[in-house]
Amino acid sequence: MKKIFLLLVINVITHFIAPYSAKAQTQKLIDSLSNVLKKQSPNDIAYGRTLVSLAHAAENVDSCSVYSDRLIVCVQQQLKTNPKNVAMAELQELLAEGYTQKATALAYQNDDKKVIEYIEKSQKIAQKYRFTNIEALNYLTLGAVMFNQGETDNAFKYYRNALGLFTET
């Protein structure tokens, strides 16, 4: 009887209590990052990094898309007003990450044409600056798009490309 009760308690904890705890932790992270963002200047690279973190932490596609859009606009503005090309590679990395995050959000909305458009923008930057992790993530996203379209051969080609880049780093 004790074993059955213990299994029941474990089941209740893992199915009902733990998810709320994880959601609460994620919300605390988002709130904390939002507070940090309010204190940062949009002209600062740290502002872009915080937007990347918010896009990663976002619990839904719409929030991820909003943070990605803000990141892209912010970095594009920084690139325009950056006459001495200070931290150019880091700004380009943020822009590539923004495009990748936007593509990921669009993939969940099944907007394959836009996904490919954003991946191409990200991939162009990632390949120029050799941001292999971003390249690999782009290949994974393209693989998922191809798989959903029933093009399994192309999907596996992209998955292999991603794996090759991940093992390279």
PDB file of C-alpha atoms in Angstrom:
ATOM      1  CA  MET A   1       0.000   0.000   0.000  1.00  0.00           C
ATOM      2  CA  LYS A   2       2.876   2.359   0.795  1.00  0.00           C
ATOM      3  CA  LYS A   3       4.378   1.730  -2.638  1.00  0.00           C
ATOM      4  CA  ILE A   4       1.104   2.540  -4.379  1.00  0.00           C
ATOM      5  CA  PHE A   5       0.714   5.719  -2.330  1.00  0.00           C
ATOM      6  CA  LEU A   6       4.305   6.722  -3.074  1.00  0.00           C
ATOM      7  CA  LEU A   7       3.781   6.140  -6.805  1.00  0.00           C
ATOM      8  CA  LEU A   8       0.593   8.204  -6.662  1.00  0.00           C
ATOM      9  CA  VAL A   9       2.408  11.077  -4.925  1.00  0.00           C
ATOM     10  CA  ILE A  10       5.259  10.960  -7.458  1.00  0.00           C
ATOM     11  CA  ASN A  11       2.747  10.923 -10.304  1.00  0.00           C
ATOM     12  CA  VAL A  12       0.905  13.952  -8.898  1.00  0.00           C
ATOM     13  CA  ILE A  13       4.155  15.858  -8.429  1.00  0.00           C
ATOM     14  CA  THR A  14       5.520  15.122 -11.895  1.00  0.00           C
ATOM     15  CA  HIS A  15       2.278  15.768 -13.761  1.00  0.00           C
ATOM     16  CA  PHE A  16       0.707  18.627 -11.841  1.00  0.00           C
ATOM     17  CA  ILE A  17       3.153  20.454  -9.608  1.00  0.00           C
ATOM     18  CA  ALA A  18       6.432  20.322 -11.572  1.00  0.00           C
ATOM     19  CA  PRO A  19       5.049  21.935 -14.755  1.00  0.00           C
ATOM     20  CA  TYR A  20       3.736  24.896 -12.745  1.00  0.00           C
ATOM     21  CA  SER A  21       7.103  25.253 -11.053  1.00  0.00           C
ATOM     22  CA  ALA A  22       8.924  25.220 -14.399  1.00  0.00           C
ATOM     23  CA  LYS A  23       6.484  27.744 -15.839  1.00  0.00           C
ATOM     24  CA  ALA A  24       6.950  29.966 -12.796  1.00  0.00           C
ATOM     25  CA  GLN A  25      10.739  29.761 -13.197  1.00  0.00           C
ATOM     26  CA  THR A  26      10.482  30.691 -16.874  1.00  0.00           C
ATOM     27  CA  GLN A  27       8.199  33.608 -16.062  1.00  0.00           C
ATOM     28  CA  LYS A  28      10.640  34.807 -13.390  1.00  0.00           C
ATOM     29  CA  LEU A  29      13.430  34.678 -15.973  1.00  0.00           C
ATOM     30  CA  ILE A  30      11.362  36.637 -18.499  1.00  0.00           C
ATOM     31  CA  ASP A  31      10.417  39.234 -15.861  1.00  0.00           C
ATOM     32  CA  SER A  32      14.034  39.574 -14.780  1.00  0.00           C
ATOM     33  CA  LEU A  33      15.264  39.973 -18.361  1.00  0.00           C
ATOM     34  CA  SER A  34      12.498  42.511 -19.061  1.00  0.00           C
ATOM     35  CA  ASN A  35      13.638  44.566 -16.065  1.00  0.00           C
ATOM     36  CA  VAL A  36      17.238  44.425 -17.277  1.00  0.00           C
ATOM     37  CA  LEU A  37      16.121  45.502 -20.758  1.00  0.00           C
ATOM     38  CA  LYS A  38      14.363  48.592 -19.345  1.00  0.00           C
ATOM     39  CA  LYS A  39      17.652  49.750 -17.833  1.00  0.00           C
ATOM     40  CA  GLN A  40      19.677  49.275 -21.016  1.00  0.00           C
ATOM     41  CA  SER A  41      20.092  51.607 -23.951  1.00  0.00           C
ATOM     42  CA  PRO A  42      18.902  50.395 -27.365  1.00  0.00           C
ATOM     43  CA  ASN A  43      22.249  51.666 -28.671  1.00  0.00           C
ATOM     44  CA  ASP A  44      24.134  49.174 -26.517  1.00  0.00           C
ATOM     45  CA  ILE A  45      25.137  45.683 -27.648  1.00  0.00           C
ATOM     46  CA  ALA A  46      24.003  44.344 -24.262  1.00  0.00           C
ATOM     47  CA  TYR A  47      20.464  45.426 -25.182  1.00  0.00           C
ATOM     48  CA  GLY A  48      20.613  43.135 -28.209  1.00  0.00           C
ATOM     49  CA  ARG A  49      21.978  40.263 -26.117  1.00  0.00           C
ATOM     50  CA  THR A  50      19.086  40.691 -23.678  1.00  0.00           C
ATOM     51  CA  LEU A  51      16.602  40.573 -26.560  1.00  0.00           C
ATOM     52  CA  VAL A  52      18.229  37.330 -27.752  1.00  0.00           C
ATOM     53  CA  SER A  53      17.793  35.876 -24.257  1.00  0.00           C
ATOM     54  CA  LEU A  54      14.158  36.993 -24.153  1.00  0.00           C
ATOM     55  CA  ALA A  55      13.480  35.413 -27.553  1.00  0.00           C
ATOM     56  CA  HIS A  56      15.000  32.141 -26.307  1.00  0.00           C
ATOM     57  CA  ALA A  57      13.013  32.264 -23.056  1.00  0.00           C
ATOM     58  CA  ALA A  58       9.703  33.202 -24.691  1.00  0.00           C
ATOM     59  CA  GLU A  59       7.011  30.681 -23.922  1.00  0.00           C
ATOM     60  CA  ASN A  60       4.999  31.257 -27.061  1.00  0.00           C
ATOM     61  CA  VAL A  61       5.625  31.903 -30.722  1.00  0.00           C
ATOM     62  CA  ASP A  62       4.142  35.403 -30.714  1.00  0.00           C
ATOM     63  CA  SER A  63       6.446  36.603 -27.932  1.00  0.00           C
ATOM     64  CA  CYS A  64       9.465  35.065 -29.635  1.00  0.00           C
ATOM     65  CA  SER A  65       8.491  36.799 -32.860  1.00  0.00           C
ATOM     66  CA  VAL A  66       8.079  40.176 -31.117  1.00  0.00           C
ATOM     67  CA  TYR A  67      11.479  39.956 -29.420  1.00  0.00           C
ATOM     68  CA  SER A  68      13.103  38.822 -32.672  1.00  0.00           C
ATOM     69  CA  ASP A  69      11.571  41.734 -34.575  1.00  0.00           C
ATOM     70  CA  ARG A  70      12.782  44.188 -31.928  1.00  0.00           C
ATOM     71  CA  LEU A  71      16.250  42.652 -32.080  1.00  0.00           C
ATOM     72  CA  ILE A  72      16.444  42.898 -35.872  1.00  0.00           C
ATOM     73  CA  VAL A  73      15.308  46.549 -35.896  1.00  0.00           C
ATOM     74  CA  CYS A  74      17.638  47.439 -33.018  1.00  0.00           C
ATOM     75  CA  VAL A  75      20.715  45.875 -34.609  1.00  0.00           C
ATOM     76  CA  GLN A  76      19.953  47.286 -38.054  1.00  0.00           C
ATOM     77  CA  GLN A  77      19.740  50.736 -36.455  1.00  0.00           C
ATOM     78  CA  GLN A  78      23.022  50.172 -34.612  1.00  0.00           C
ATOM     79  CA  LEU A  79      24.706  49.120 -37.848  1.00  0.00           C
ATOM     80  CA  LYS A  80      23.493  52.306 -39.585  1.00  0.00           C
ATOM     81  CA  THR A  81      24.732  54.561 -36.794  1.00  0.00           C
ATOM     82  CA  ASN A  82      28.013  52.735 -36.261  1.00  0.00           C
ATOM     83  CA  PRO A  83      30.433  54.844 -38.327  1.00  0.00           C
ATOM     84  CA  LYS A  84      33.627  53.223 -37.093  1.00  0.00           C
ATOM     85  CA  ASN A  85      32.328  49.656 -37.377  1.00  0.00           C
ATOM     86  CA  VAL A  86      32.889  49.173 -33.667  1.00  0.00           C
ATOM     87  CA  ALA A  87      31.989  45.614 -32.695  1.00  0.00           C
ATOM     88  CA  MET A  88      30.829  44.900 -36.250  1.00  0.00           C
ATOM     89  CA  ALA A  89      31.172  41.124 -35.927  1.00  0.00           C
ATOM     90  CA  GLU A  90      29.179  41.092 -32.696  1.00  0.00           C
ATOM     91  CA  LEU A  91      26.421  43.211 -34.224  1.00  0.00           C
ATOM     92  CA  GLN A  92      26.327  40.923 -37.258  1.00  0.00           C
ATOM     93  CA  GLU A  93      26.073  37.912 -34.957  1.00  0.00           C
ATOM     94  CA  LEU A  94      23.124  39.505 -33.149  1.00  0.00           C
ATOM     95  CA  LEU A  95      21.451  40.236 -36.476  1.00  0.00           C
ATOM     96  CA  ALA A  96      21.971  36.659 -37.661  1.00  0.00           C
ATOM     97  CA  GLU A  97      20.544  35.376 -34.365  1.00  0.00           C
ATOM     98  CA  GLY A  98      17.552  37.678 -34.758  1.00  0.00           C
ATOM     99  CA  TYR A  99      16.838  36.331 -38.234  1.00  0.00           C
ATOM    100  CA  THR A 100      17.224  32.750 -36.977  1.00  0.00           C
ATOM    101  CA  GLN A 101      14.857  33.336 -34.056  1.00  0.00           C
ATOM    102  CA  LYS A 102      12.301  34.964 -36.353  1.00  0.00           C
ATOM    103  CA  ALA A 103      12.551  32.015 -38.757  1.00  0.00           C
ATOM    104  CA  THR A 104      12.031  29.588 -35.888  1.00  0.00           C
ATOM    105  CA  ALA A 105       8.905  31.440 -34.756  1.00  0.00           C
ATOM    106  CA  LEU A 106       7.576  31.474 -38.325  1.00  0.00           C
ATOM    107  CA  ALA A 107       8.261  27.742 -38.665  1.00  0.00           C
ATOM    108  CA  TYR A 108       5.808  27.104 -35.830  1.00  0.00           C
ATOM    109  CA  GLN A 109       3.259  29.147 -37.777  1.00  0.00           C
ATOM    110  CA  ASN A 110       3.925  27.070 -40.927  1.00  0.00           C
ATOM    111  CA  ASP A 111       4.966  30.113 -42.969  1.00  0.00           C
ATOM    112  CA  ASP A 112       7.595  28.200 -44.939  1.00  0.00           C
ATOM    113  CA  LYS A 113       8.233  30.952 -47.498  1.00  0.00           C
ATOM    114  CA  LYS A 114       9.063  33.500 -44.775  1.00  0.00           C
ATOM    115  CA  VAL A 115      11.101  30.920 -42.840  1.00  0.00           C
ATOM    116  CA  ILE A 116      13.327  30.372 -45.853  1.00  0.00           C
ATOM    117  CA  GLU A 117      13.592  34.138 -46.440  1.00  0.00           C
ATOM    118  CA  TYR A 118      14.822  34.770 -42.878  1.00  0.00           C
ATOM    119  CA  ILE A 119      17.098  31.726 -42.874  1.00  0.00           C
ATOM    120  CA  GLU A 120      18.745  32.937 -46.085  1.00  0.00           C
ATOM    121  CA  LYS A 121      19.417  36.347 -44.486  1.00  0.00           C
ATOM    122  CA  SER A 122      20.838  34.709 -41.379  1.00  0.00           C
ATOM    123  CA  GLN A 123      22.858  32.165 -43.321  1.00  0.00           C
ATOM    124  CA  LYS A 124      24.481  34.846 -45.479  1.00  0.00           C
ATOM    125  CA  ILE A 125      25.782  36.602 -42.352  1.00  0.00           C
ATOM    126  CA  ALA A 126      26.651  33.386 -40.514  1.00  0.00           C
ATOM    127  CA  GLN A 127      28.718  32.055 -43.404  1.00  0.00           C
ATOM    128  CA  LYS A 128      30.517  35.357 -43.968  1.00  0.00           C
ATOM    129  CA  TYR A 129      31.563  35.614 -40.316  1.00  0.00           C
ATOM    130  CA  ARG A 130      31.814  31.848 -39.664  1.00  0.00           C
ATOM    131  CA  PHE A 131      29.159  31.693 -36.962  1.00  0.00           C
ATOM    132  CA  THR A 132      28.947  27.905 -37.225  1.00  0.00           C
ATOM    133  CA  ASN A 133      26.414  27.422 -34.421  1.00  0.00           C
ATOM    134  CA  ILE A 134      24.006  29.794 -36.146  1.00  0.00           C
ATOM    135  CA  GLU A 135      24.624  28.059 -39.483  1.00  0.00           C
ATOM    136  CA  ALA A 136      23.852  24.712 -37.852  1.00  0.00           C
ATOM    137  CA  LEU A 137      20.636  26.006 -36.271  1.00  0.00           C
ATOM    138  CA  ASN A 138      19.583  27.359 -39.653  1.00  0.00           C
ATOM    139  CA  TYR A 139      20.157  23.953 -41.242  1.00  0.00           C
ATOM    140  CA  LEU A 140      18.070  22.319 -38.506  1.00  0.00           C
ATOM    141  CA  THR A 141      15.225  24.738 -39.170  1.00  0.00           C
ATOM    142  CA  LEU A 142      15.438  24.166 -42.921  1.00  0.00           C
ATOM    143  CA  GLY A 143      15.464  20.425 -42.279  1.00  0.00           C
ATOM    144  CA  ALA A 144      12.272  20.718 -40.251  1.00  0.00           C
ATOM    145  CA  VAL A 145      10.611  22.754 -43.006  1.00  0.00           C
ATOM    146  CA  MET A 146      11.594  20.202 -45.650  1.00  0.00           C
ATOM    147  CA  PHE A 147      10.445  17.334 -43.442  1.00  0.00           C
ATOM    148  CA  ASN A 148       7.041  18.981 -42.924  1.00  0.00           C
ATOM    149  CA  GLN A 149       6.741  19.417 -46.684  1.00  0.00           C
ATOM    150  CA  GLY A 150       7.391  15.704 -47.159  1.00  0.00           C
ATOM    151  CA  GLU A 151      10.834  16.238 -48.695  1.00  0.00           C
ATOM    152  CA  THR A 152      12.632  13.788 -46.429  1.00  0.00           C
ATOM    153  CA  ASP A 153      15.754  13.484 -48.598  1.00  0.00           C
ATOM    154  CA  ASN A 154      16.316  17.241 -48.460  1.00  0.00           C
ATOM    155  CA  ALA A 155      15.448  17.279 -44.766  1.00  0.00           C
ATOM    156  CA  PHE A 156      18.107  14.693 -43.962  1.00  0.00           C
ATOM    157  CA  LYS A 157      20.625  16.570 -46.111  1.00  0.00           C
ATOM    158  CA  TYR A 158      20.078  19.665 -43.967  1.00  0.00           C
ATOM    159  CA  TYR A 159      20.179  17.615 -40.753  1.00  0.00           C
ATOM    160  CA  ARG A 160      23.534  16.115 -41.827  1.00  0.00           C
ATOM    161  CA  ASN A 161      24.881  19.590 -42.602  1.00  0.00           C
ATOM    162  CA  ALA A 162      23.827  20.754 -39.142  1.00  0.00           C
ATOM    163  CA  LEU A 163      25.387  17.733 -37.484  1.00  0.00           C
ATOM    164  CA  GLY A 164      28.624  18.317 -39.375  1.00  0.00           C
ATOM    165  CA  LEU A 165      28.778  21.914 -38.174  1.00  0.00           C
ATOM    166  CA  PHE A 166      27.898  21.016 -34.587  1.00  0.00           C
ATOM    167  CA  THR A 167      30.652  18.400 -34.456  1.00  0.00           C
ATOM    168  CA  GLU A 168      33.087  20.874 -36.016  1.00  0.00           C
ATOM    169  CA  THR A 169      32.711  23.377 -33.167  1.00  0.00           C
TER     170      THR A 169
END
